[in-house]
PDB file of C-alpha atoms and ligand atoms in Angstrom:
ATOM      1  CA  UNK A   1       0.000   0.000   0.000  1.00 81.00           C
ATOM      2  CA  UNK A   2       1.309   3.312  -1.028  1.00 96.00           C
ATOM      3  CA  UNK A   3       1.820   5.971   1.740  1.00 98.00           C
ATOM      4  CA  UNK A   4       0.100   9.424   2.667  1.00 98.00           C
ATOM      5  CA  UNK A   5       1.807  12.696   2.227  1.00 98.00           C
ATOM      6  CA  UNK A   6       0.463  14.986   4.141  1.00 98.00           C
ATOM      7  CA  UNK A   7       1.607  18.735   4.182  1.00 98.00           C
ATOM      8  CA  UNK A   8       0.948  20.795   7.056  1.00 98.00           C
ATOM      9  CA  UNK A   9       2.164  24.391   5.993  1.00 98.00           C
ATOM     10  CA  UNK A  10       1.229  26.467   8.879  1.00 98.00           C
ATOM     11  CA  UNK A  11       0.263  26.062  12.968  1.00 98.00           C
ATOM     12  CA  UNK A  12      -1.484  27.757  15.547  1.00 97.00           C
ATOM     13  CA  UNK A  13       1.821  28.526  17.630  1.00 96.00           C
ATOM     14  CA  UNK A  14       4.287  30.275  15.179  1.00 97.00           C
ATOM     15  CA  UNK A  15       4.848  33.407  13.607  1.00 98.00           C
ATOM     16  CA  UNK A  16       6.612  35.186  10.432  1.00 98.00           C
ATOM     17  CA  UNK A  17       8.752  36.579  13.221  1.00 98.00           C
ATOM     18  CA  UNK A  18       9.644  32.429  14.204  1.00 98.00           C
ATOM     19  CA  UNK A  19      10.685  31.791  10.982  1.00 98.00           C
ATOM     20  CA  UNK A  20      10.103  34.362   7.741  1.00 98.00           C
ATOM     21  CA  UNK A  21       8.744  31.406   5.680  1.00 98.00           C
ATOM     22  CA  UNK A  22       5.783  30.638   7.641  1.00 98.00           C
ATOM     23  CA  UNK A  23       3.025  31.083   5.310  1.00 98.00           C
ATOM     24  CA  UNK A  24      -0.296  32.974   6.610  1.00 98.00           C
ATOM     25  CA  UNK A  25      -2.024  34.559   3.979  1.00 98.00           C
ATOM     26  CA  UNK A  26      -3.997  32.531   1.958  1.00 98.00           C
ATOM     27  CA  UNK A  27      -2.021  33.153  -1.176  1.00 98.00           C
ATOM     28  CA  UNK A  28       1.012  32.017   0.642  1.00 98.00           C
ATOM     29  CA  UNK A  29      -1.185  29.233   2.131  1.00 98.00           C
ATOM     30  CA  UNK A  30      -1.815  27.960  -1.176  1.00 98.00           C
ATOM     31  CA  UNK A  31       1.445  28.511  -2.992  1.00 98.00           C
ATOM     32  CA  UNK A  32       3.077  26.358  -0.295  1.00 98.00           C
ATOM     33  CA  UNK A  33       0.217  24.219  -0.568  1.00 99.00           C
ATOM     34  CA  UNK A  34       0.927  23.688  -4.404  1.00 98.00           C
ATOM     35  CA  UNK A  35       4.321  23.474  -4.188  1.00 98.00           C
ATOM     36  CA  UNK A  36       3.789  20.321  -1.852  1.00 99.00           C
ATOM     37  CA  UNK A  37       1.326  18.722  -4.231  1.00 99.00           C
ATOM     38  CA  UNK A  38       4.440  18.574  -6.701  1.00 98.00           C
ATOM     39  CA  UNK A  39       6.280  17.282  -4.101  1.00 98.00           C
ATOM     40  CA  UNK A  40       4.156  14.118  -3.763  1.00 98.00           C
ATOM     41  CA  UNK A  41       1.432  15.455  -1.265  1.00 98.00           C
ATOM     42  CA  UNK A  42      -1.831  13.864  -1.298  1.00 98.00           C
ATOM     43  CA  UNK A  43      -3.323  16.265   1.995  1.00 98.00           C
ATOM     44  CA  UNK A  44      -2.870  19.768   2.959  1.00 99.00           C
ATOM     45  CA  UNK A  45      -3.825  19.888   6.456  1.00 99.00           C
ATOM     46  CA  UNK A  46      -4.769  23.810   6.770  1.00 99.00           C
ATOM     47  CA  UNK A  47      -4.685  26.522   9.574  1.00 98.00           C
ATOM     48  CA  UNK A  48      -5.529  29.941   8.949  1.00 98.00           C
ATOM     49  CA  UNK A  49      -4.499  33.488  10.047  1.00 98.00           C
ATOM     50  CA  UNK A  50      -6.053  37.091   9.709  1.00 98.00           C
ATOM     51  CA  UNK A  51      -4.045  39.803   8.573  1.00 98.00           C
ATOM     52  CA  UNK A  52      -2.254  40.639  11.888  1.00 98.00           C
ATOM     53  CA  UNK A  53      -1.413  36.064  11.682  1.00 98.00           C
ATOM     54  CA  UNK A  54      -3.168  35.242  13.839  1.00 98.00           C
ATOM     55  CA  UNK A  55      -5.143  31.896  14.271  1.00 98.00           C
ATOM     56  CA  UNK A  56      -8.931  32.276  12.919  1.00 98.00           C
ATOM     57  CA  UNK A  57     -11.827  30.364  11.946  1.00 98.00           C
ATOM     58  CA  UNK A  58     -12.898  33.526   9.973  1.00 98.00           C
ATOM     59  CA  UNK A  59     -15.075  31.401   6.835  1.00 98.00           C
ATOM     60  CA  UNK A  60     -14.463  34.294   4.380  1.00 98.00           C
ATOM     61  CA  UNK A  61     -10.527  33.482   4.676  1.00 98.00           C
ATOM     62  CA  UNK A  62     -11.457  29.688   4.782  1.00 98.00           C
ATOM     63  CA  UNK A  63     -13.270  29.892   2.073  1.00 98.00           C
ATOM     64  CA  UNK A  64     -10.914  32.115   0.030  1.00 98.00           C
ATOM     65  CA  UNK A  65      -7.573  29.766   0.676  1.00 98.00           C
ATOM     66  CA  UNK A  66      -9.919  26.539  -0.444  1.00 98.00           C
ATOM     67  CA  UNK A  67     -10.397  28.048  -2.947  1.00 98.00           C
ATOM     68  CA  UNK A  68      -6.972  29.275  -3.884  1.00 98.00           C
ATOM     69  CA  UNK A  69      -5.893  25.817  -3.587  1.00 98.00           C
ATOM     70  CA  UNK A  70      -8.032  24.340  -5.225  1.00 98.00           C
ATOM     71  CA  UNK A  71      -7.399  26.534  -8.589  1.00 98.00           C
ATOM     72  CA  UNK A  72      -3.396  25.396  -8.397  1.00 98.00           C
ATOM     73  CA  UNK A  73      -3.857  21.499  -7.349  1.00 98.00           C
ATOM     74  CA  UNK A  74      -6.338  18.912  -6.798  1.00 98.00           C
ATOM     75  CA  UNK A  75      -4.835  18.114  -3.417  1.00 98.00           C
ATOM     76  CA  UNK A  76      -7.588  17.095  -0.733  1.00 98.00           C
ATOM     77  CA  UNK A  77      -7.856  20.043   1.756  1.00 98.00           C
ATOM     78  CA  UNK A  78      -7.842  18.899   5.494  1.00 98.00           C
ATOM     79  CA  UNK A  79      -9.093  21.675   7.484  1.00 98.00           C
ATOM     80  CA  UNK A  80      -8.287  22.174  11.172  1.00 99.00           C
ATOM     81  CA  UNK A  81     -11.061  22.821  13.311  1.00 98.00           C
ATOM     82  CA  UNK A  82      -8.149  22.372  16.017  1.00 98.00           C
ATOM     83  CA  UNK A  83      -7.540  26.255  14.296  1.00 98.00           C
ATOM     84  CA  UNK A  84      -5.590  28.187  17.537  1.00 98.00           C
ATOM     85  CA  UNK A  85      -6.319  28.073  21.406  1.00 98.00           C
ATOM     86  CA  UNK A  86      -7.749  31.481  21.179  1.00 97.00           C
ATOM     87  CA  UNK A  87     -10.586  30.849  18.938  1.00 98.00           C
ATOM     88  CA  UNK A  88     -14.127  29.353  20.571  1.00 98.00           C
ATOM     89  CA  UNK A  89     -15.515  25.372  20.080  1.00 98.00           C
ATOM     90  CA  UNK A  90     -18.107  27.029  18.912  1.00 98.00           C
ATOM     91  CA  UNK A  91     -16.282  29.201  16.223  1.00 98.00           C
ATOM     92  CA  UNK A  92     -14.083  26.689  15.136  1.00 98.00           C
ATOM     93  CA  UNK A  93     -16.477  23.858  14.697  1.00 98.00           C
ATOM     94  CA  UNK A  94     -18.264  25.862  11.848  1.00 98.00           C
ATOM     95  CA  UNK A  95     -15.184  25.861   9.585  1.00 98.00           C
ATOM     96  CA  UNK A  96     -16.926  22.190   8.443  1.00 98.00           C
ATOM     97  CA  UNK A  97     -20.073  23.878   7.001  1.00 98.00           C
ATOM     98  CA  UNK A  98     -17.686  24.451   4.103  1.00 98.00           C
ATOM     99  CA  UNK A  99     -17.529  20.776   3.388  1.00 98.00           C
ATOM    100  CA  UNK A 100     -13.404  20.306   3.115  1.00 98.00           C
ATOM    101  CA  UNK A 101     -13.000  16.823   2.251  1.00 98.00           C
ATOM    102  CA  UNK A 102     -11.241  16.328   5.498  1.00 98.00           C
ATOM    103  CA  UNK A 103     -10.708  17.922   8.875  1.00 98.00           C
ATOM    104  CA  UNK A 104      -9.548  17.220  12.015  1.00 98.00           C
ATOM    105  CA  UNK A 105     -11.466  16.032  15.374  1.00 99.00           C
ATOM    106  CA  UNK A 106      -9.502  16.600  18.675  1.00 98.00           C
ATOM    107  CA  UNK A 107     -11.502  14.385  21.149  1.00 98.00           C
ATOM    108  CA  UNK A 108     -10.792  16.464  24.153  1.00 98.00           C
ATOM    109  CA  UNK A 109      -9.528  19.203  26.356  1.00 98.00           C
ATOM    110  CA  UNK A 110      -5.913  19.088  27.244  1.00 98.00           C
ATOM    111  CA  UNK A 111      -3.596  21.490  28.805  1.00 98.00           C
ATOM    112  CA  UNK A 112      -1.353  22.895  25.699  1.00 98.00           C
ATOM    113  CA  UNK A 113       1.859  24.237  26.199  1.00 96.00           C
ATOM    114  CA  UNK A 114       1.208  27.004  28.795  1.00 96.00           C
ATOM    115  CA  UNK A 115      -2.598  27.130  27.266  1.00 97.00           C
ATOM    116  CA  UNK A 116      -5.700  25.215  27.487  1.00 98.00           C
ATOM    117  CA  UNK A 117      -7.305  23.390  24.453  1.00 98.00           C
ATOM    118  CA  UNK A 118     -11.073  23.156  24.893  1.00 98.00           C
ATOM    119  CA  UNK A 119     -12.818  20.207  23.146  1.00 98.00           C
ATOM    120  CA  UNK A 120     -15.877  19.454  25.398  1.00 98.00           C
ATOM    121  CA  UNK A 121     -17.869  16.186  25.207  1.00 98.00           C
ATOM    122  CA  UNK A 122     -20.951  17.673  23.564  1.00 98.00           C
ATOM    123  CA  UNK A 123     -19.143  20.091  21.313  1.00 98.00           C
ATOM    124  CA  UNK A 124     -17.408  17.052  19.960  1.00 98.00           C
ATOM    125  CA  UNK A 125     -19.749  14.304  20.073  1.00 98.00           C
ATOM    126  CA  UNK A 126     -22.117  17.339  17.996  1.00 98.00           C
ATOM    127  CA  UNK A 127     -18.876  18.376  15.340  1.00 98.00           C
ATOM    128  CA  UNK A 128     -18.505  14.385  15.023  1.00 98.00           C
ATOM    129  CA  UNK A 129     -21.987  13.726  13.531  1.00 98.00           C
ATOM    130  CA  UNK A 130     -21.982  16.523  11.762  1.00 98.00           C
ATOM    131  CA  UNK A 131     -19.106  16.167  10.239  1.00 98.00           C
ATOM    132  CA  UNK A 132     -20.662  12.784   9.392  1.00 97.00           C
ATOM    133  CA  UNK A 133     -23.677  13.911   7.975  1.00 97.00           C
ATOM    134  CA  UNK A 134     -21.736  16.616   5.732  1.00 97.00           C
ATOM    135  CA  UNK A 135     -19.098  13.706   4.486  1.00 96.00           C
ATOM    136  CA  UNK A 136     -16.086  15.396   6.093  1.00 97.00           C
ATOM    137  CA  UNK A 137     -13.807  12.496   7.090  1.00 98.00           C
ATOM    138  CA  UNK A 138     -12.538  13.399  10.573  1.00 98.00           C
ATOM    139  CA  UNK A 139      -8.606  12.932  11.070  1.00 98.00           C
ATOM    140  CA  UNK A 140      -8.729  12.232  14.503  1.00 98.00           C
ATOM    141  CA  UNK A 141      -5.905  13.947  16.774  1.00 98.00           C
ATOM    142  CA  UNK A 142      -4.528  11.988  19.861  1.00 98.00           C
ATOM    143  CA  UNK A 143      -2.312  13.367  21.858  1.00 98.00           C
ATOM    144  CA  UNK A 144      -2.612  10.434  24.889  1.00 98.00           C
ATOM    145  CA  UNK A 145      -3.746   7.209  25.420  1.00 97.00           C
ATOM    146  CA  UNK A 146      -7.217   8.369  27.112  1.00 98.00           C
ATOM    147  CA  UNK A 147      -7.981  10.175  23.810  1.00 98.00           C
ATOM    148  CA  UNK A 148      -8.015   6.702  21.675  1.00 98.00           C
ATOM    149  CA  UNK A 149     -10.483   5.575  24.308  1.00 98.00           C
ATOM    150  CA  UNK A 150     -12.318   8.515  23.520  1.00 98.00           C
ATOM    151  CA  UNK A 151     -12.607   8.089  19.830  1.00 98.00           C
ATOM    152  CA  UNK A 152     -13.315   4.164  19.715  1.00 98.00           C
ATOM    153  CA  UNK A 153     -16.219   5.533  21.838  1.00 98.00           C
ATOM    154  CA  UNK A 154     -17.670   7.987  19.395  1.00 98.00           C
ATOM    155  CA  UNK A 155     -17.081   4.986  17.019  1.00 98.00           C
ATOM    156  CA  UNK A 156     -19.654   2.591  19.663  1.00 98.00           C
ATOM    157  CA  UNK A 157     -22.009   5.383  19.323  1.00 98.00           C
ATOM    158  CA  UNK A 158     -22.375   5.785  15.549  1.00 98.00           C
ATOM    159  CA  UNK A 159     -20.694   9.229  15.467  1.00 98.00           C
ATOM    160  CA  UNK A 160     -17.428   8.090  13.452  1.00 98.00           C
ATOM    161  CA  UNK A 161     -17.107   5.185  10.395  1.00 96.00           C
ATOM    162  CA  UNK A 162     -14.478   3.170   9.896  1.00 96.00           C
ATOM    163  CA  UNK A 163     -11.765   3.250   8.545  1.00 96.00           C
ATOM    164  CA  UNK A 164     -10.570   5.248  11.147  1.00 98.00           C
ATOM    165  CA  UNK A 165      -7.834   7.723  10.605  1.00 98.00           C
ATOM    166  CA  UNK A 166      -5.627   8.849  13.726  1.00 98.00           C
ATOM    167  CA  UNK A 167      -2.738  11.134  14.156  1.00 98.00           C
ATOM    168  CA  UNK A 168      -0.502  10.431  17.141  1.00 98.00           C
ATOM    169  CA  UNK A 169       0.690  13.545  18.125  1.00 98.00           C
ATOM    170  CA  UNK A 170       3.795  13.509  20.520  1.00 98.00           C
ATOM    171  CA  UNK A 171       5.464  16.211  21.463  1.00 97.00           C
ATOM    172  CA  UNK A 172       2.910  18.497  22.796  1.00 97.00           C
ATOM    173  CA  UNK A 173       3.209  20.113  26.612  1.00 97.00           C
ATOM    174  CA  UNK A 174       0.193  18.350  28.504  1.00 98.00           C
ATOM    175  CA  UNK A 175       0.496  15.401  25.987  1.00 98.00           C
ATOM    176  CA  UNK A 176       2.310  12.122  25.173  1.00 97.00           C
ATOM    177  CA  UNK A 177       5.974  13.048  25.316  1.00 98.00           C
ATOM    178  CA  UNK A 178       7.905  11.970  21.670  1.00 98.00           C
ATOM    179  CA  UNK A 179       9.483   9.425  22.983  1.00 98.00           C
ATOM    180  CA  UNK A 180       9.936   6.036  20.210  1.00 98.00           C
ATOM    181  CA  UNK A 181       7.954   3.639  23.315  1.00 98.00           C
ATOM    182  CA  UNK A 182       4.900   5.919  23.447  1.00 98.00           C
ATOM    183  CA  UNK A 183       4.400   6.155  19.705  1.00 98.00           C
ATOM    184  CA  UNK A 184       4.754   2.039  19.232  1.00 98.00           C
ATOM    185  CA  UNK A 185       2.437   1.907  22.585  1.00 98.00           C
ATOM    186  CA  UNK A 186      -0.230   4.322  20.870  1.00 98.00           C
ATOM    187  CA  UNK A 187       0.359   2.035  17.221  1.00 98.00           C
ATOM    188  CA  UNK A 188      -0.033  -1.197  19.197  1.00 98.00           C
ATOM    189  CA  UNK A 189      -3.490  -0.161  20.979  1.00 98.00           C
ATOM    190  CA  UNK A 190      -5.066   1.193  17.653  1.00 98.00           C
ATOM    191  CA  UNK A 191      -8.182  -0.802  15.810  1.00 96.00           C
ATOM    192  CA  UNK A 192      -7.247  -3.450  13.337  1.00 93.00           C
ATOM    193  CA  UNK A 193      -8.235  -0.993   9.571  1.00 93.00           C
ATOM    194  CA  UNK A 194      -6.644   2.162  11.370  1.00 98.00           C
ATOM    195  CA  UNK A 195      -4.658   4.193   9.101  1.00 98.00           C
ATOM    196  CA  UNK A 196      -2.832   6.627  11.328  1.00 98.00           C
ATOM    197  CA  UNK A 197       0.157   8.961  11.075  1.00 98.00           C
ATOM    198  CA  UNK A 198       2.837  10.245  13.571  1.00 98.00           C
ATOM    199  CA  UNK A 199       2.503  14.349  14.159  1.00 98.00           C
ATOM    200  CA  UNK A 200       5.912  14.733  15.995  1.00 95.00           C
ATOM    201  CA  UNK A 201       6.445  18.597  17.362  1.00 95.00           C
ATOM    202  CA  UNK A 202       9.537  19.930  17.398  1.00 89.00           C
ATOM    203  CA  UNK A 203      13.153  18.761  18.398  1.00 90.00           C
ATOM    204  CA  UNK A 204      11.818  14.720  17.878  1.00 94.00           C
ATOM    205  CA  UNK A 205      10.305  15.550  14.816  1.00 96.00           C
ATOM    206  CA  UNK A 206      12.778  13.856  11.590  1.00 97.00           C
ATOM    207  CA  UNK A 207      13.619  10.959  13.955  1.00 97.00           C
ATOM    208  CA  UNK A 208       9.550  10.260  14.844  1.00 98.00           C
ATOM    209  CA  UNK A 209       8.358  10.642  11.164  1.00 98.00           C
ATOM    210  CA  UNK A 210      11.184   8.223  10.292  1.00 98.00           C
ATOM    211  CA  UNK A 211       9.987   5.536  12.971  1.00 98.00           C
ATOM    212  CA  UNK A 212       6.683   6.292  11.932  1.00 98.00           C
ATOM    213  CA  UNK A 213       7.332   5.314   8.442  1.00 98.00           C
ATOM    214  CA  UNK A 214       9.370   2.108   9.256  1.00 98.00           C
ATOM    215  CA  UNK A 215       6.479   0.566  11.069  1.00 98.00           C
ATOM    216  CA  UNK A 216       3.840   1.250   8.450  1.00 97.00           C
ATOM    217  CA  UNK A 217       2.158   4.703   9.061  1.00 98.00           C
ATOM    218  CA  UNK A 218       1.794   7.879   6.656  1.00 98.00           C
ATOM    219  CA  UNK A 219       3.692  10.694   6.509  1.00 98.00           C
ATOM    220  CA  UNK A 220       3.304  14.473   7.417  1.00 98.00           C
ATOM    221  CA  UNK A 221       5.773  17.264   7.238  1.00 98.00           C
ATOM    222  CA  UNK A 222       5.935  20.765   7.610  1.00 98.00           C
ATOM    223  CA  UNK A 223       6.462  24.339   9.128  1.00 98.00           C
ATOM    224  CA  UNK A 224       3.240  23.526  11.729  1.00 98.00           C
ATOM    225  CA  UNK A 225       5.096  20.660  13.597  1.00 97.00           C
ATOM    226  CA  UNK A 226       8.732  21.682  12.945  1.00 97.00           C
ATOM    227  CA  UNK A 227      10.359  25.210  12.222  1.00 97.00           C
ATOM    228  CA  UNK A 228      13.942  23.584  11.751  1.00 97.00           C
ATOM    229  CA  UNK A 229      14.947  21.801   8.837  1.00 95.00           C
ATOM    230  CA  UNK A 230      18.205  20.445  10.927  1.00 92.00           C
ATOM    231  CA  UNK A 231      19.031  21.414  14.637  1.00 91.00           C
ATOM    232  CA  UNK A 232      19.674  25.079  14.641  1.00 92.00           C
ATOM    233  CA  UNK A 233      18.411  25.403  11.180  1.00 95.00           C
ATOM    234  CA  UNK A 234      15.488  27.229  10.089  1.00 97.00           C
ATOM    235  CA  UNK A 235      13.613  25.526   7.035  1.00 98.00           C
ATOM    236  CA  UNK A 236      13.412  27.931   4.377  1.00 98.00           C
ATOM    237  CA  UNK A 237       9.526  27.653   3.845  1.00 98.00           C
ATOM    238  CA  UNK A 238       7.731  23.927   3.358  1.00 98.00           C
ATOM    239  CA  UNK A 239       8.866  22.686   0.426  1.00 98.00           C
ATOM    240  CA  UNK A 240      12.550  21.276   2.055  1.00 98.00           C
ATOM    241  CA  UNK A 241      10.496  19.168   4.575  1.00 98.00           C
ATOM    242  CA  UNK A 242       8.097  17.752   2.244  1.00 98.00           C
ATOM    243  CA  UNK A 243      10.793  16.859   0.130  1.00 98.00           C
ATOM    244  CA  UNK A 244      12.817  15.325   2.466  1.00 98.00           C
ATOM    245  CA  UNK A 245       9.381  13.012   3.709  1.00 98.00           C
ATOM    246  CA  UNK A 246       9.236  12.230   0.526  1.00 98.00           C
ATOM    247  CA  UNK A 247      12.736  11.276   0.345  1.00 98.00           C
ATOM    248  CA  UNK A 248      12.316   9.534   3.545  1.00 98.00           C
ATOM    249  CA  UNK A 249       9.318   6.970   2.033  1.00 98.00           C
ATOM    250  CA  UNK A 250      11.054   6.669  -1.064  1.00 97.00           C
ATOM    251  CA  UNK A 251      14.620   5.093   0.717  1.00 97.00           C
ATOM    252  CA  UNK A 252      12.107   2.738   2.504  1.00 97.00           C
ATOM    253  CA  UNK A 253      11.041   1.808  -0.876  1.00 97.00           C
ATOM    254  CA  UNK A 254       7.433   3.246  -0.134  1.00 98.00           C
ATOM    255  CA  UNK A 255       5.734   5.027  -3.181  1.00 98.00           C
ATOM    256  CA  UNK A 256       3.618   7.884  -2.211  1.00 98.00           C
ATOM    257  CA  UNK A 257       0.068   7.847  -2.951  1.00 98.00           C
ATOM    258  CA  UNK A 258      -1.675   9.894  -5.734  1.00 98.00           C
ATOM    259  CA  UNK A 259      -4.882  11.793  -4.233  1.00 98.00           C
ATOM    260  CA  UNK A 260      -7.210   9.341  -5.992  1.00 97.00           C
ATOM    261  CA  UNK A 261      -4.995   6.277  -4.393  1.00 97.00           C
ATOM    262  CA  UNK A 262      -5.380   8.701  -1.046  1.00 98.00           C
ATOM    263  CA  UNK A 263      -9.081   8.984  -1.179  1.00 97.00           C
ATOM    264  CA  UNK A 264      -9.450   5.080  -2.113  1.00 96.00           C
ATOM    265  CA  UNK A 265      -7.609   4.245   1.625  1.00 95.00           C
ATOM    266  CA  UNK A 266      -8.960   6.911   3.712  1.00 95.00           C
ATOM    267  CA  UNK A 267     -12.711   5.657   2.182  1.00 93.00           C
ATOM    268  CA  UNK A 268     -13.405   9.387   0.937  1.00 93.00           C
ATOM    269  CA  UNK A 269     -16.733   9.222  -1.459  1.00 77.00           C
ATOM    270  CA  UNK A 270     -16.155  11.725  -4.615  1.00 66.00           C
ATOM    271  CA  UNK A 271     -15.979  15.729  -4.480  1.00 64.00           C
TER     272      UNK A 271
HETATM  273  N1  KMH B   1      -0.536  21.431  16.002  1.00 85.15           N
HETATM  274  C1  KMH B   1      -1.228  20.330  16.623  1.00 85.15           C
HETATM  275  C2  KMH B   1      -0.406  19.764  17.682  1.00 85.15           C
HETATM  276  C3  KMH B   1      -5.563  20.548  14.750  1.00 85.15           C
HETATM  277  O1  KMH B   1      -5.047  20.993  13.747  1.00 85.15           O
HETATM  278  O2  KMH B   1      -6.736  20.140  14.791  1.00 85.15           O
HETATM  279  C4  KMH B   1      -2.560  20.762  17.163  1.00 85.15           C
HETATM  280  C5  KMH B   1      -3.515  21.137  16.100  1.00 85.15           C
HETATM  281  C6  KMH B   1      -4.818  20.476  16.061  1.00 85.15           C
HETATM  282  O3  KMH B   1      -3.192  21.981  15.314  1.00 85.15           O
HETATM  283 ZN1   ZN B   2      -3.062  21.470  13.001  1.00 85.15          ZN
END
């Protein structure tokens, strides 16, 4: 089976004054965006900014960068209702009313860094069947082991369909730390036709995607999980990380999937 490329061009932590390549508008969204489709990927998981950068769920500027995308590449848009700690449940959860193919669900309230991420039970359980009924496939984000609990119970309820599709996200203050043992713990405990991925943040980040990759998960790369390219080195924009993920799968002797071989294994119906 081929392998998921996922790009992730922009967070809801950084800044321009982080690193200068950081993309926020949605032109520069969408640029990096395309660039990554030539690179080989299949997903563009998307955040977006206002003018002053920061995070927003504003659905003129979602609207604008889907559709900016979508004139330069036929990659499948992933939005994040995760969007920024600052922004409401309430706010964020609307960004699916714009039908993405994708986008994420973050089972439930964490501490985050020196913030607080607020995904109550009913806001989630309500953005999960939505999300059904409007065809957006849910990436679900888990960022400890209570979370998977969390979302094989949505699954017992009806409010998520199989295949499910997880991102293990280590690295996070008030999550799993990136450590190799909690990522094959988190693999280990996951339902039988899971497709998952590893989200590593930060300093674990090349090593994590490359363990990730060796024991049969997709790929994601970019500026909103790591700002460095090498230790001490900023990555000048997206394009060197997705190309070295790509590089990565490729010395495994992985292909990388085409979006129509992407939407085949994450079960997407037709745009
Ligand atoms: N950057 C991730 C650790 C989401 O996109 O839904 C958190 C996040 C969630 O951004
Ligand atoms: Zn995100």
């Amino acid at each position: 089976m081929s392998v998921i490329l996922t790009v992730a061009p922009t967070g809801p932590i950084a800044f321009k004054s982080d690193n200068p390549h950081l993309p926020t508008s949605p032109e520069e969204i969408a640029g990096a965006v395309a660039e990554a489709y030539g690179a080989g990927a299949a997903v563009a998981h998307i955040h977006l900014r206002d003018a002053q950068q920061r995070p927003t769920a504003d659905l003129q500027i979602a609207r604008r960068t889907m559709d900016l995308i979508a004139e330069r590449c036929p990659i499948l848009i992933q939005m994040s209702t995760g969007v920024g700690l600052s922004v409401s449940f309430e706010d964020r959860e609307k960004l699916v009313e714009l039908k993405p193919r994708m986008a994420t669900l973050n089972p439930c309230s964490m501490s985050f860094g020196e913030g607080e991420f607020l995904n109550p039970p009913k806001g989630v359980r309500r953005l999960a069947a939505r999300m059904r009924e409007l065809g957006v496939k849910p990436e679900l984000e888990i960022y400890d082991t209570g979370h998977l609990d969390a979302c094989l119970q949505l699954l017992k309820e009806g409010l998520l369909a199989e295949p499910l599709q997880f991102s293990i996200v280590l690295g996070v203050k008030g999550g799993m730390a990136a450590t190799p043992d909690n990522l094959v713990m988190m693999v280990n405990r996951l339902p039988e036709r899971a497709i998952w991925q590893v989200i590593a943040i930060g300093k674990a980040n090349l090593q994590l995607t490359a363990i990730g990759l060796a024991l049969g998960g997709n790929v994601r790369a970019g500026l909103e999980d790591t700002l460095q390219l090498r230790r001490g080195e900023l990555s000048p924009g997206n394009l060197p990380l997705v190309q070295r993920a790509a590089r990565l799968a490729r010395d495994l002797d992985l292909e990388l999937a085409s979006v129509a071989e992407a939407e085949q294994q994450l079960g997407l119906t037709r745009a």
